[in-house]
Amino acid sequence: MALAALIAAALLAGGCVRYVARPLPPAQSLASFEARRPDDAALRERIAAVFPALAGDWPPARWDRAQLFALAAAANPELAVVRAEYDAARAEQAVAGLPADPDLSLQTEYARREQRPWLYGLGLDIPLRTAGQRQLDRAIAGSAVEAARANLLEQAWQVRHRLVAALSAIEARQREQALLAALERLQRQRGDHVARRVAAGEDDAGEQLIAREAQLRAAAARSEAATALAADRAALAQALGLPLAAAAALATDWPDWGRPPPVDAAVLAGRREQALLARADLGAAIAVYSGTERQLQRAVARQYPQVVLSPGYVWDHGIVKLPFALGLHLPVFDRNRGEIAEAEGARALAGTRLLALQARIHGQIDAARDAEAGAAAGLAAAERRAADAREQHERARRALDRGAIDRGEALAAEILATETALDLLHRQADLQAARLALEDALHAPLSGPELALSPAVEDSEESR
């Protein structure tokens, strides 16, 4: 018997997994992150696995939104966390529904006055779980995997949204910098012109103060824009998962920025329906609700007796005995009402959250569509004002050449044209932000090179 026990122990030990240490020294991980570059071989391999069409000529000389998102999908650490959670859920699914492990008990006894003084025995307690119970466990684990997969897609979308929002802000700030520099130069020239007129007694001293204030406002606006541009570049680096220096070195390309192409009504209607029925975060909520349904079903099943088989072997002072017992877990007092009530509450909460999210998506889409329409109208009005100001500036320039007006009037017309150009730029930024908000409500790109990436992202996660 002792030999049999040793053999059994050896067999059990042979199937065990050995622990392998994998420390994460902070200094080493910091150095690895700071050395990360877009042309890293490891990043290219990850990109090739998900977006093989983009990996042929990597890294590109100029980065469009699709290439930037592919880089973020491979490098963003927050996305890596959610991907690891998805892998963990799949690992749990792999062992869900397996037969329960038995409990082994050993016993011994010594009787001094017996001819054979020793008693040895062992017993097993084997929980007998039905095929239906194991199927429920597998279904619950499957719902958890679906929720984790939907969360992964949701996190991928959030990374994309932060990426394009930062990129759009950078595009706006870079254009704004040039206009603000021109405006500051014009205000300085106007201030010098007014100062000369005041010195000559042609203008009141108050005019010089007004001109000086306008010059200071232009300088302050340019400084604020530079600060905002630095913050936007930091946000882009964070979305990409790169150090700031590496992200700032990327030359980006967004040719239709500020004037997003119109979207076909049928395409928009299809995207809207898809978002209301299966947006990534809604898919996660649906999977969570499905899991709570199965958990309630399992809790109801547990109100019935649970069977435990207990076979054994006893060498009783020279006599071999083979005992066999049948145990029942009898929930006769509470009928498992506590677990059932908890599961019912969890299901009700998950259902309420699902319905609230669906209503919120509905409102987000409608609000974003209205906001885009309003931004488009604002842009059209700004274009008319800018065109009028440019025409007025051109007339003033010709009048100055003829000597019909002085330099101050010509500067005023040029300043007005520059200010209306700034306003036009801001309206373009508003329209682009409204389009990004609509895409965020739909969780789908509506134009640009990213359209070809959406199926690739979902297919790659399906195959994981």
Tab-separated table of C-alpha atoms in Angstrom:
chain	number	residue	atom	x	y	z
A	1	MET	CA	0.000	0.000	0.000
A	2	ALA	CA	2.824	2.407	0.823
A	3	LEU	CA	4.325	1.681	-2.584
A	4	ALA	CA	1.006	2.429	-4.295
A	5	ALA	CA	0.739	5.736	-2.464
A	6	LEU	CA	4.262	6.707	-3.507
A	7	ILE	CA	3.513	5.813	-7.137
A	8	ALA	CA	0.320	7.880	-7.074
A	9	ALA	CA	2.161	10.844	-5.557
A	10	ALA	CA	4.883	10.587	-8.218
A	11	LEU	CA	2.287	10.554	-11.005
A	12	LEU	CA	0.515	13.600	-9.580
A	13	ALA	CA	3.784	15.502	-9.174
A	14	GLY	CA	4.824	14.671	-12.735
A	15	GLY	CA	1.791	16.506	-14.136
A	16	CYS	CA	2.372	19.717	-12.203
A	17	VAL	CA	3.526	22.949	-13.785
A	18	ARG	CA	6.806	24.318	-12.492
A	19	TYR	CA	7.011	27.909	-11.344
A	20	VAL	CA	9.224	30.127	-13.482
A	21	ALA	CA	10.135	33.521	-12.046
A	22	ARG	CA	9.707	36.536	-14.312
A	23	PRO	CA	10.710	39.684	-12.419
A	24	LEU	CA	10.025	43.153	-13.830
A	25	PRO	CA	12.748	45.537	-12.637
A	26	PRO	CA	11.376	49.097	-12.977
A	27	ALA	CA	14.716	50.470	-14.185
A	28	GLN	CA	14.853	47.923	-16.987
A	29	SER	CA	11.262	48.524	-18.118
A	30	LEU	CA	11.843	52.293	-18.032
A	31	ALA	CA	14.936	51.985	-20.198
A	32	SER	CA	13.044	49.761	-22.623
A	33	PHE	CA	10.208	52.275	-22.950
A	34	GLU	CA	12.511	55.246	-23.411
A	35	ALA	CA	14.346	53.395	-26.190
A	36	ARG	CA	11.128	52.552	-28.045
A	37	ARG	CA	10.982	53.825	-31.626
A	38	PRO	CA	8.455	53.401	-34.459
A	39	ASP	CA	10.967	51.353	-36.476
A	40	ASP	CA	11.530	48.761	-33.728
A	41	ALA	CA	11.577	45.235	-35.133
A	42	ALA	CA	9.267	43.984	-32.371
A	43	LEU	CA	6.662	46.641	-33.169
A	44	ARG	CA	6.870	45.840	-36.851
A	45	GLU	CA	6.236	42.154	-36.145
A	46	ARG	CA	3.133	42.981	-34.111
A	47	ILE	CA	1.851	45.295	-36.831
A	48	ALA	CA	2.481	42.668	-39.509
A	49	ALA	CA	0.426	40.150	-37.522
A	50	VAL	CA	-2.651	42.409	-37.495
A	51	PHE	CA	-2.172	44.738	-40.480
A	52	PRO	CA	0.013	42.852	-42.989
A	53	ALA	CA	-0.757	45.359	-45.764
A	54	LEU	CA	0.913	48.145	-43.764
A	55	ALA	CA	4.058	46.291	-42.765
A	56	GLY	CA	5.628	46.091	-46.217
A	57	ASP	CA	7.056	49.616	-46.240
A	58	TRP	CA	7.597	50.328	-42.562
A	59	PRO	CA	8.099	52.866	-41.150
A	60	PRO	CA	6.471	55.294	-43.618
A	61	ALA	CA	7.998	58.667	-44.427
A	62	ARG	CA	4.726	60.451	-43.647
A	63	TRP	CA	2.139	58.958	-41.336
A	64	ASP	CA	-1.577	58.921	-42.081
A	65	ARG	CA	-4.245	58.075	-39.509
A	66	ALA	CA	-4.339	54.380	-40.401
A	67	GLN	CA	-0.586	53.966	-39.968
A	68	LEU	CA	-0.628	55.875	-36.692
A	69	PHE	CA	-3.431	53.684	-35.364
A	70	ALA	CA	-1.556	50.541	-36.396
A	71	LEU	CA	1.443	51.836	-34.448
A	72	ALA	CA	-0.735	52.596	-31.418
A	73	ALA	CA	-2.371	49.163	-31.593
A	74	ALA	CA	1.068	47.584	-31.287
A	75	ALA	CA	2.641	49.970	-28.775
A	76	ASN	CA	-0.065	51.418	-26.513
A	77	PRO	CA	0.417	49.963	-22.994
A	78	GLU	CA	-3.209	50.456	-21.921
A	79	LEU	CA	-4.336	48.365	-24.871
A	80	ALA	CA	-1.786	45.736	-23.870
A	81	VAL	CA	-3.392	45.549	-20.410
A	82	VAL	CA	-6.854	44.876	-21.846
A	83	ARG	CA	-5.360	42.352	-24.268
A	84	ALA	CA	-3.822	40.533	-21.294
A	85	GLU	CA	-7.216	40.557	-19.553
A	86	TYR	CA	-8.720	38.968	-22.663
A	87	ASP	CA	-6.031	36.279	-22.654
A	88	ALA	CA	-6.695	35.648	-18.953
A	89	ALA	CA	-10.418	35.225	-19.638
A	90	ARG	CA	-9.643	32.719	-22.386
A	91	ALA	CA	-7.358	30.820	-20.025
A	92	GLU	CA	-10.184	30.600	-17.491
A	93	GLN	CA	-12.528	29.411	-20.229
A	94	ALA	CA	-10.143	26.573	-21.068
A	95	VAL	CA	-10.570	25.031	-17.605
A	96	ALA	CA	-14.234	25.899	-17.057
A	97	GLY	CA	-16.545	22.929	-16.758
A	98	LEU	CA	-13.825	20.408	-15.963
A	99	PRO	CA	-14.698	17.684	-13.449
A	100	ALA	CA	-14.138	18.776	-9.870
A	101	ASP	CA	-10.963	17.506	-8.230
A	102	PRO	CA	-11.518	14.927	-5.477
A	103	ASP	CA	-10.409	15.326	-1.865
A	104	LEU	CA	-8.128	12.589	-0.502
A	105	SER	CA	-8.103	11.664	3.175
A	106	LEU	CA	-5.650	9.258	4.841
A	107	GLN	CA	-6.132	7.510	8.141
A	108	THR	CA	-4.120	5.216	10.346
A	109	GLU	CA	-4.600	3.508	13.661
A	110	TYR	CA	-2.421	1.444	15.997
A	111	ALA	CA	-3.882	-1.081	18.415
A	112	ARG	CA	-1.266	-2.452	20.783
A	113	ARG	CA	-3.001	-5.709	21.712
A	114	GLU	CA	-4.051	-6.774	18.212
A	115	GLN	CA	-2.140	-9.492	16.371
A	116	ARG	CA	-1.899	-7.070	13.450
A	117	PRO	CA	-1.803	-3.740	15.268
A	118	TRP	CA	-1.991	-1.368	12.258
A	119	LEU	CA	-4.952	0.011	10.379
A	120	TYR	CA	-4.373	1.926	7.141
A	121	GLY	CA	-7.001	3.589	5.055
A	122	LEU	CA	-7.623	6.167	2.379
A	123	GLY	CA	-10.796	7.724	1.108
A	124	LEU	CA	-11.863	9.971	-1.732
A	125	ASP	CA	-14.622	12.569	-1.764
A	126	ILE	CA	-15.653	13.079	-5.395
A	127	PRO	CA	-18.185	15.847	-6.090
A	128	LEU	CA	-20.536	14.568	-8.755
A	129	ARG	CA	-21.319	17.473	-11.039
A	130	THR	CA	-23.817	16.859	-13.789
A	131	ALA	CA	-23.194	17.615	-17.442
A	132	GLY	CA	-25.700	20.471	-17.191
A	133	GLN	CA	-23.793	22.110	-14.339
A	134	ARG	CA	-20.514	21.862	-16.210
A	135	GLN	CA	-22.169	23.262	-19.330
A	136	LEU	CA	-23.359	26.258	-17.291
A	137	ASP	CA	-19.819	26.848	-16.036
A	138	ARG	CA	-18.566	26.801	-19.616
A	139	ALA	CA	-21.315	29.201	-20.700
A	140	ILE	CA	-20.444	31.631	-17.878
A	141	ALA	CA	-16.774	31.514	-18.859
A	142	GLY	CA	-17.749	32.024	-22.501
A	143	SER	CA	-19.721	35.141	-21.585
A	144	ALA	CA	-16.693	36.444	-19.696
A	145	VAL	CA	-14.540	35.892	-22.795
A	146	GLU	CA	-17.065	37.732	-24.980
A	147	ALA	CA	-17.122	40.616	-22.506
A	148	ALA	CA	-13.316	40.730	-22.443
A	149	ARG	CA	-13.175	40.666	-26.237
A	150	ALA	CA	-15.702	43.504	-26.457
A	151	ASN	CA	-13.706	45.451	-23.864
A	152	LEU	CA	-10.601	44.945	-25.990
A	153	LEU	CA	-12.374	46.358	-29.045
A	154	GLU	CA	-13.711	49.220	-26.923
A	155	GLN	CA	-10.240	50.040	-25.620
A	156	ALA	CA	-8.870	49.898	-29.166
A	157	TRP	CA	-11.514	52.405	-30.197
A	158	GLN	CA	-10.757	54.681	-27.253
A	159	VAL	CA	-7.070	54.635	-28.203
A	160	ARG	CA	-8.026	55.542	-31.764
A	161	HIS	CA	-10.289	58.346	-30.558
A	162	ARG	CA	-7.603	59.860	-28.329
A	163	LEU	CA	-5.095	59.490	-31.151
A	164	VAL	CA	-7.136	61.317	-33.799
A	165	ALA	CA	-8.301	63.951	-31.301
A	166	ALA	CA	-4.689	64.777	-30.440
A	167	LEU	CA	-3.687	64.691	-34.104
A	168	SER	CA	-6.563	67.007	-35.044
A	169	ALA	CA	-5.575	69.436	-32.302
A	170	ILE	CA	-1.973	69.416	-33.543
A	171	GLU	CA	-3.105	70.114	-37.098
A	172	ALA	CA	-5.150	73.070	-35.853
A	173	ARG	CA	-2.385	74.435	-33.608
A	174	GLN	CA	0.256	74.253	-36.299
A	175	ARG	CA	-1.917	76.231	-38.717
A	176	GLU	CA	-2.860	78.617	-35.931
A	177	GLN	CA	0.791	79.259	-35.080
A	178	ALA	CA	1.475	80.660	-38.560
A	179	LEU	CA	-1.586	82.925	-38.495
A	180	LEU	CA	-0.887	84.145	-34.963
A	181	ALA	CA	2.716	84.939	-35.887
A	182	ALA	CA	1.448	86.988	-38.835
A	183	LEU	CA	-1.127	88.718	-36.630
A	184	GLU	CA	1.491	89.570	-33.997
A	185	ARG	CA	3.748	91.016	-36.706
A	186	LEU	CA	0.898	93.120	-38.126
A	187	GLN	CA	-0.134	94.381	-34.686
A	188	ARG	CA	3.466	95.365	-33.994
A	189	GLN	CA	3.629	97.261	-37.287
A	190	ARG	CA	0.344	98.955	-36.511
A	191	GLY	CA	1.635	99.898	-33.047
A	192	ASP	CA	4.763	101.442	-34.565
A	193	HIS	CA	2.644	103.319	-37.089
A	194	VAL	CA	0.325	104.689	-34.390
A	195	ALA	CA	3.326	105.663	-32.230
A	196	ARG	CA	4.738	107.714	-35.097
A	197	ARG	CA	1.398	109.439	-35.631
A	198	VAL	CA	1.088	110.200	-31.904
A	199	ALA	CA	4.617	111.612	-31.868
A	200	ALA	CA	3.690	113.799	-34.831
A	201	GLY	CA	0.565	114.990	-33.048
A	202	GLU	CA	-1.735	113.366	-35.617
A	203	ASP	CA	-3.383	110.915	-33.169
A	204	ASP	CA	-4.375	110.968	-29.527
A	205	ALA	CA	-2.144	109.098	-27.039
A	206	GLY	CA	-5.056	106.793	-26.240
A	207	GLU	CA	-4.780	105.284	-29.727
A	208	GLN	CA	-1.271	104.147	-28.892
A	209	LEU	CA	-2.516	102.395	-25.751
A	210	ILE	CA	-5.202	100.593	-27.753
A	211	ALA	CA	-2.664	99.478	-30.351
A	212	ARG	CA	-0.280	98.324	-27.631
A	213	GLU	CA	-3.032	96.286	-25.961
A	214	ALA	CA	-3.882	94.595	-29.275
A	215	GLN	CA	-0.210	93.752	-29.780
A	216	LEU	CA	0.018	92.206	-26.300
A	217	ARG	CA	-3.141	90.163	-26.889
A	218	ALA	CA	-1.685	88.771	-30.114
A	219	ALA	CA	1.571	87.829	-28.363
A	220	ALA	CA	-0.333	86.175	-25.504
A	221	ALA	CA	-2.502	84.201	-27.932
A	222	ARG	CA	0.589	82.934	-29.724
A	223	SER	CA	2.187	81.890	-26.434
A	224	GLU	CA	-0.978	80.082	-25.318
A	225	ALA	CA	-1.168	78.300	-28.665
A	226	ALA	CA	2.434	77.122	-28.280
A	227	THR	CA	1.658	75.754	-24.809
A	228	ALA	CA	-1.440	73.986	-26.098
A	229	LEU	CA	0.540	72.512	-29.005
A	230	ALA	CA	3.050	71.021	-26.569
A	231	ALA	CA	0.210	69.460	-24.560
A	232	ASP	CA	-1.372	68.056	-27.731
A	233	ARG	CA	1.924	66.485	-28.774
A	234	ALA	CA	2.223	64.884	-25.340
A	235	ALA	CA	-1.316	63.504	-25.719
A	236	LEU	CA	-0.390	62.075	-29.127
A	237	ALA	CA	2.696	60.398	-27.662
A	238	GLN	CA	0.616	58.887	-24.867
A	239	ALA	CA	-1.966	57.546	-27.317
A	240	LEU	CA	0.777	56.043	-29.480
A	241	GLY	CA	2.580	54.506	-26.514
A	242	LEU	CA	5.864	56.191	-27.453
A	243	PRO	CA	8.226	58.595	-25.690
A	244	LEU	CA	7.504	62.226	-26.501
A	245	ALA	CA	10.708	62.688	-28.503
A	246	ALA	CA	9.924	59.710	-30.739
A	247	ALA	CA	6.328	60.807	-31.318
A	248	ALA	CA	7.279	64.432	-32.006
A	249	ALA	CA	9.618	63.317	-34.798
A	250	LEU	CA	6.771	61.776	-36.819
A	251	ALA	CA	5.684	63.726	-39.906
A	252	THR	CA	1.902	63.350	-40.145
A	253	ASP	CA	-0.434	63.721	-43.112
A	254	TRP	CA	-4.141	64.649	-42.963
A	255	PRO	CA	-5.010	66.265	-46.306
A	256	ASP	CA	-8.743	66.771	-45.717
A	257	TRP	CA	-8.433	68.042	-42.142
A	258	GLY	CA	-11.067	70.635	-41.287
A	259	ARG	CA	-13.218	69.701	-44.273
A	260	PRO	CA	-14.328	66.104	-43.706
A	261	PRO	CA	-16.040	64.602	-46.748
A	262	PRO	CA	-19.826	64.183	-46.614
A	263	VAL	CA	-21.175	60.798	-45.576
A	264	ASP	CA	-23.808	58.987	-47.603
A	265	ALA	CA	-27.137	58.869	-45.750
A	266	ALA	CA	-27.482	55.114	-46.231
A	267	VAL	CA	-23.981	54.503	-44.867
A	268	LEU	CA	-24.678	56.705	-41.860
A	269	ALA	CA	-27.985	54.934	-41.198
A	270	GLY	CA	-26.245	51.566	-41.312
A	271	ARG	CA	-23.526	52.720	-38.937
A	272	ARG	CA	-26.159	54.114	-36.595
A	273	GLU	CA	-28.078	50.843	-36.482
A	274	GLN	CA	-24.883	48.894	-35.924
A	275	ALA	CA	-23.886	51.169	-33.038
A	276	LEU	CA	-27.313	50.908	-31.403
A	277	LEU	CA	-27.235	47.122	-31.588
A	278	ALA	CA	-23.598	46.107	-31.316
A	279	ARG	CA	-21.249	48.974	-30.409
A	280	ALA	CA	-18.203	47.585	-28.621
A	281	ASP	CA	-19.156	48.820	-25.149
A	282	LEU	CA	-22.739	47.698	-25.757
A	283	GLY	CA	-21.432	44.286	-26.792
A	284	ALA	CA	-19.570	44.073	-23.489
A	285	ALA	CA	-22.754	44.977	-21.598
A	286	ILE	CA	-24.695	42.316	-23.525
A	287	ALA	CA	-22.062	39.706	-22.689
A	288	VAL	CA	-22.119	40.694	-19.013
A	289	TYR	CA	-25.916	40.381	-18.967
A	290	SER	CA	-25.697	36.960	-20.618
A	291	GLY	CA	-23.218	35.901	-17.944
A	292	THR	CA	-25.531	37.024	-15.132
A	293	GLU	CA	-28.351	35.021	-16.727
A	294	ARG	CA	-26.224	31.890	-16.592
A	295	GLN	CA	-25.088	32.653	-13.040
A	296	LEU	CA	-28.710	32.892	-11.936
A	297	GLN	CA	-29.461	29.621	-13.692
A	298	ARG	CA	-26.558	27.991	-11.832
A	299	ALA	CA	-27.702	29.427	-8.504
A	300	VAL	CA	-31.189	27.980	-9.064
A	301	ALA	CA	-29.676	24.585	-9.880
A	302	ARG	CA	-27.741	24.645	-6.601
A	303	GLN	CA	-30.928	24.655	-4.538
A	304	TYR	CA	-31.168	20.940	-5.239
A	305	PRO	CA	-29.014	18.332	-3.438
A	306	GLN	CA	-25.399	18.126	-4.566
A	307	VAL	CA	-24.052	14.561	-4.690
A	308	VAL	CA	-20.627	13.527	-3.346
A	309	LEU	CA	-19.301	9.998	-3.925
A	310	SER	CA	-16.878	8.683	-1.287
A	311	PRO	CA	-15.132	5.418	-2.200
A	312	GLY	CA	-12.270	4.167	-0.045
A	313	TYR	CA	-9.838	1.433	0.877
A	314	VAL	CA	-9.106	0.206	4.416
A	315	TRP	CA	-6.643	-2.422	5.632
A	316	ASP	CA	-8.228	-3.073	9.021
A	317	HIS	CA	-5.777	-5.125	11.125
A	318	GLY	CA	-5.390	-7.674	8.380
A	319	ILE	CA	-8.854	-7.359	6.853
A	320	VAL	CA	-9.295	-5.520	3.538
A	321	LYS	CA	-12.409	-3.350	3.413
A	322	LEU	CA	-13.754	-1.332	0.489
A	323	PRO	CA	-16.171	1.224	1.938
A	324	PHE	CA	-18.389	3.322	-0.321
A	325	ALA	CA	-20.507	6.257	0.818
A	326	LEU	CA	-22.940	8.594	-0.887
A	327	GLY	CA	-23.047	12.147	0.463
A	328	LEU	CA	-25.656	14.786	-0.229
A	329	HIS	CA	-25.329	18.515	0.361
A	330	LEU	CA	-28.861	19.412	1.409
A	331	PRO	CA	-29.779	23.110	1.301
A	332	VAL	CA	-32.895	22.392	3.354
A	333	PHE	CA	-32.901	25.596	5.404
A	334	ASP	CA	-32.375	28.420	2.911
A	335	ARG	CA	-32.819	26.535	-0.400
A	336	ASN	CA	-29.840	28.599	-1.657
A	337	ARG	CA	-32.015	31.705	-1.561
A	338	GLY	CA	-29.078	33.955	-0.703
A	339	GLU	CA	-27.113	33.103	-3.835
A	340	ILE	CA	-30.278	33.203	-5.948
A	341	ALA	CA	-31.207	36.662	-4.658
A	342	GLU	CA	-27.679	37.911	-5.281
A	343	ALA	CA	-27.736	36.518	-8.829
A	344	GLU	CA	-31.152	38.053	-9.500
A	345	GLY	CA	-29.889	41.432	-8.304
A	346	ALA	CA	-26.788	41.160	-10.499
A	347	ARG	CA	-28.931	40.331	-13.520
A	348	ALA	CA	-31.279	43.252	-12.885
A	349	LEU	CA	-28.323	45.622	-12.490
A	350	ALA	CA	-26.653	44.362	-15.673
A	351	GLY	CA	-29.911	44.740	-17.596
A	352	THR	CA	-30.456	48.277	-16.336
A	353	ARG	CA	-26.928	49.252	-17.289
A	354	LEU	CA	-27.381	47.754	-20.741
A	355	LEU	CA	-30.591	49.704	-21.403
A	356	ALA	CA	-29.070	52.920	-20.037
A	357	LEU	CA	-26.025	52.529	-22.280
A	358	GLN	CA	-28.183	51.907	-25.328
A	359	ALA	CA	-30.212	55.038	-24.588
A	360	ARG	CA	-27.002	57.015	-24.071
A	361	ILE	CA	-25.650	55.833	-27.430
A	362	HIS	CA	-28.909	56.910	-29.073
A	363	GLY	CA	-28.585	60.380	-27.567
A	364	GLN	CA	-24.887	60.661	-28.403
A	365	ILE	CA	-25.490	59.908	-32.070
A	366	ASP	CA	-28.356	62.392	-32.412
A	367	ALA	CA	-26.440	65.113	-30.562
A	368	ALA	CA	-23.308	64.545	-32.648
A	369	ARG	CA	-25.260	64.734	-35.914
A	370	ASP	CA	-26.866	68.017	-34.863
A	371	ALA	CA	-23.498	69.376	-33.714
A	372	GLU	CA	-21.893	68.540	-37.058
A	373	ALA	CA	-24.715	70.252	-38.937
A	374	GLY	CA	-24.299	73.342	-36.748
A	375	ALA	CA	-20.522	73.319	-37.199
A	376	ALA	CA	-20.924	73.052	-40.980
A	377	ALA	CA	-23.235	76.079	-40.971
A	378	GLY	CA	-20.752	77.995	-38.822
A	379	LEU	CA	-17.943	77.126	-41.229
A	380	ALA	CA	-19.960	78.336	-44.217
A	381	ALA	CA	-20.608	81.677	-42.500
A	382	ALA	CA	-16.920	81.998	-41.566
A	383	GLU	CA	-15.929	81.323	-45.170
A	384	ARG	CA	-18.150	84.188	-46.337
A	385	ARG	CA	-16.666	86.541	-43.749
A	386	ALA	CA	-13.130	85.508	-44.669
A	387	ALA	CA	-13.822	86.026	-48.374
A	388	ASP	CA	-15.205	89.520	-47.701
A	389	ALA	CA	-12.188	90.386	-45.540
A	390	ARG	CA	-9.757	89.152	-48.202
A	391	GLU	CA	-11.528	91.240	-50.834
A	392	GLN	CA	-11.445	94.280	-48.558
A	393	HIS	CA	-7.733	93.713	-47.906
A	394	GLU	CA	-7.036	93.518	-51.631
A	395	ARG	CA	-8.924	96.771	-52.257
A	396	ALA	CA	-6.986	98.457	-49.440
A	397	ARG	CA	-3.684	97.249	-50.883
A	398	ARG	CA	-4.511	98.694	-54.280
A	399	ALA	CA	-5.674	101.954	-52.679
A	400	LEU	CA	-2.409	102.173	-50.732
A	401	ASP	CA	-0.461	101.704	-53.953
A	402	ARG	CA	-2.408	104.613	-55.481
A	403	GLY	CA	-1.850	106.740	-52.381
A	404	ALA	CA	-5.588	106.929	-51.676
A	405	ILE	CA	-5.170	105.668	-48.073
A	406	ASP	CA	-2.349	105.627	-45.547
A	407	ARG	CA	-0.418	102.691	-44.149
A	408	GLY	CA	-2.588	102.529	-41.014
A	409	GLU	CA	-5.786	101.873	-42.966
A	410	ALA	CA	-4.063	99.218	-45.062
A	411	LEU	CA	-2.756	97.526	-41.905
A	412	ALA	CA	-6.242	97.562	-40.401
A	413	ALA	CA	-7.625	95.773	-43.473
A	414	GLU	CA	-4.812	93.198	-43.391
A	415	ILE	CA	-5.330	92.614	-39.661
A	416	LEU	CA	-9.044	92.061	-40.266
A	417	ALA	CA	-8.266	89.550	-43.025
A	418	THR	CA	-5.874	87.681	-40.718
A	419	GLU	CA	-8.373	87.643	-37.839
A	420	THR	CA	-11.129	86.295	-40.085
A	421	ALA	CA	-8.690	83.653	-41.359
A	422	LEU	CA	-8.108	82.659	-37.726
A	423	ASP	CA	-11.852	82.497	-37.150
A	424	LEU	CA	-12.198	80.349	-40.275
A	425	LEU	CA	-9.507	78.016	-38.946
A	426	HIS	CA	-11.337	77.724	-35.630
A	427	ARG	CA	-14.584	76.888	-37.445
A	428	GLN	CA	-12.732	74.206	-39.406
A	429	ALA	CA	-11.435	72.798	-36.130
A	430	ASP	CA	-14.986	72.839	-34.753
A	431	LEU	CA	-16.292	70.929	-37.772
A	432	GLN	CA	-13.503	68.377	-37.532
A	433	ALA	CA	-14.164	67.963	-33.796
A	434	ALA	CA	-17.871	67.473	-34.531
A	435	ARG	CA	-17.048	64.784	-37.099
A	436	LEU	CA	-14.765	63.053	-34.597
A	437	ALA	CA	-17.559	63.213	-32.000
A	438	LEU	CA	-19.958	61.596	-34.486
A	439	GLU	CA	-17.420	58.875	-35.227
A	440	ASP	CA	-16.976	58.360	-31.494
A	441	ALA	CA	-20.726	58.020	-31.005
A	442	LEU	CA	-20.834	55.458	-33.812
A	443	HIS	CA	-17.513	53.854	-32.814
A	444	ALA	CA	-16.612	53.749	-36.489
A	445	PRO	CA	-14.516	55.896	-38.849
A	446	LEU	CA	-16.570	57.576	-41.559
A	447	SER	CA	-13.802	58.548	-43.971
A	448	GLY	CA	-10.100	58.303	-44.574
A	449	PRO	CA	-7.563	55.463	-44.672
A	450	GLU	CA	-8.851	53.891	-41.449
A	451	LEU	CA	-11.893	52.485	-43.238
A	452	ALA	CA	-9.765	49.624	-44.509
A	453	LEU	CA	-8.496	48.801	-41.011
A	454	SER	CA	-11.788	48.220	-39.152
A	455	PRO	CA	-12.421	44.695	-40.500
A	456	ALA	CA	-8.771	43.781	-39.917
A	457	VAL	CA	-8.986	44.769	-36.252
A	458	GLU	CA	-12.107	42.700	-35.611
A	459	ASP	CA	-10.847	39.716	-37.603
A	460	SER	CA	-7.570	39.707	-35.689
A	461	GLU	CA	-9.378	39.640	-32.365
A	462	GLU	CA	-11.703	36.868	-33.596
A	463	SER	CA	-8.667	34.727	-34.361
A	464	ARG	CA	-7.009	35.260	-31.004
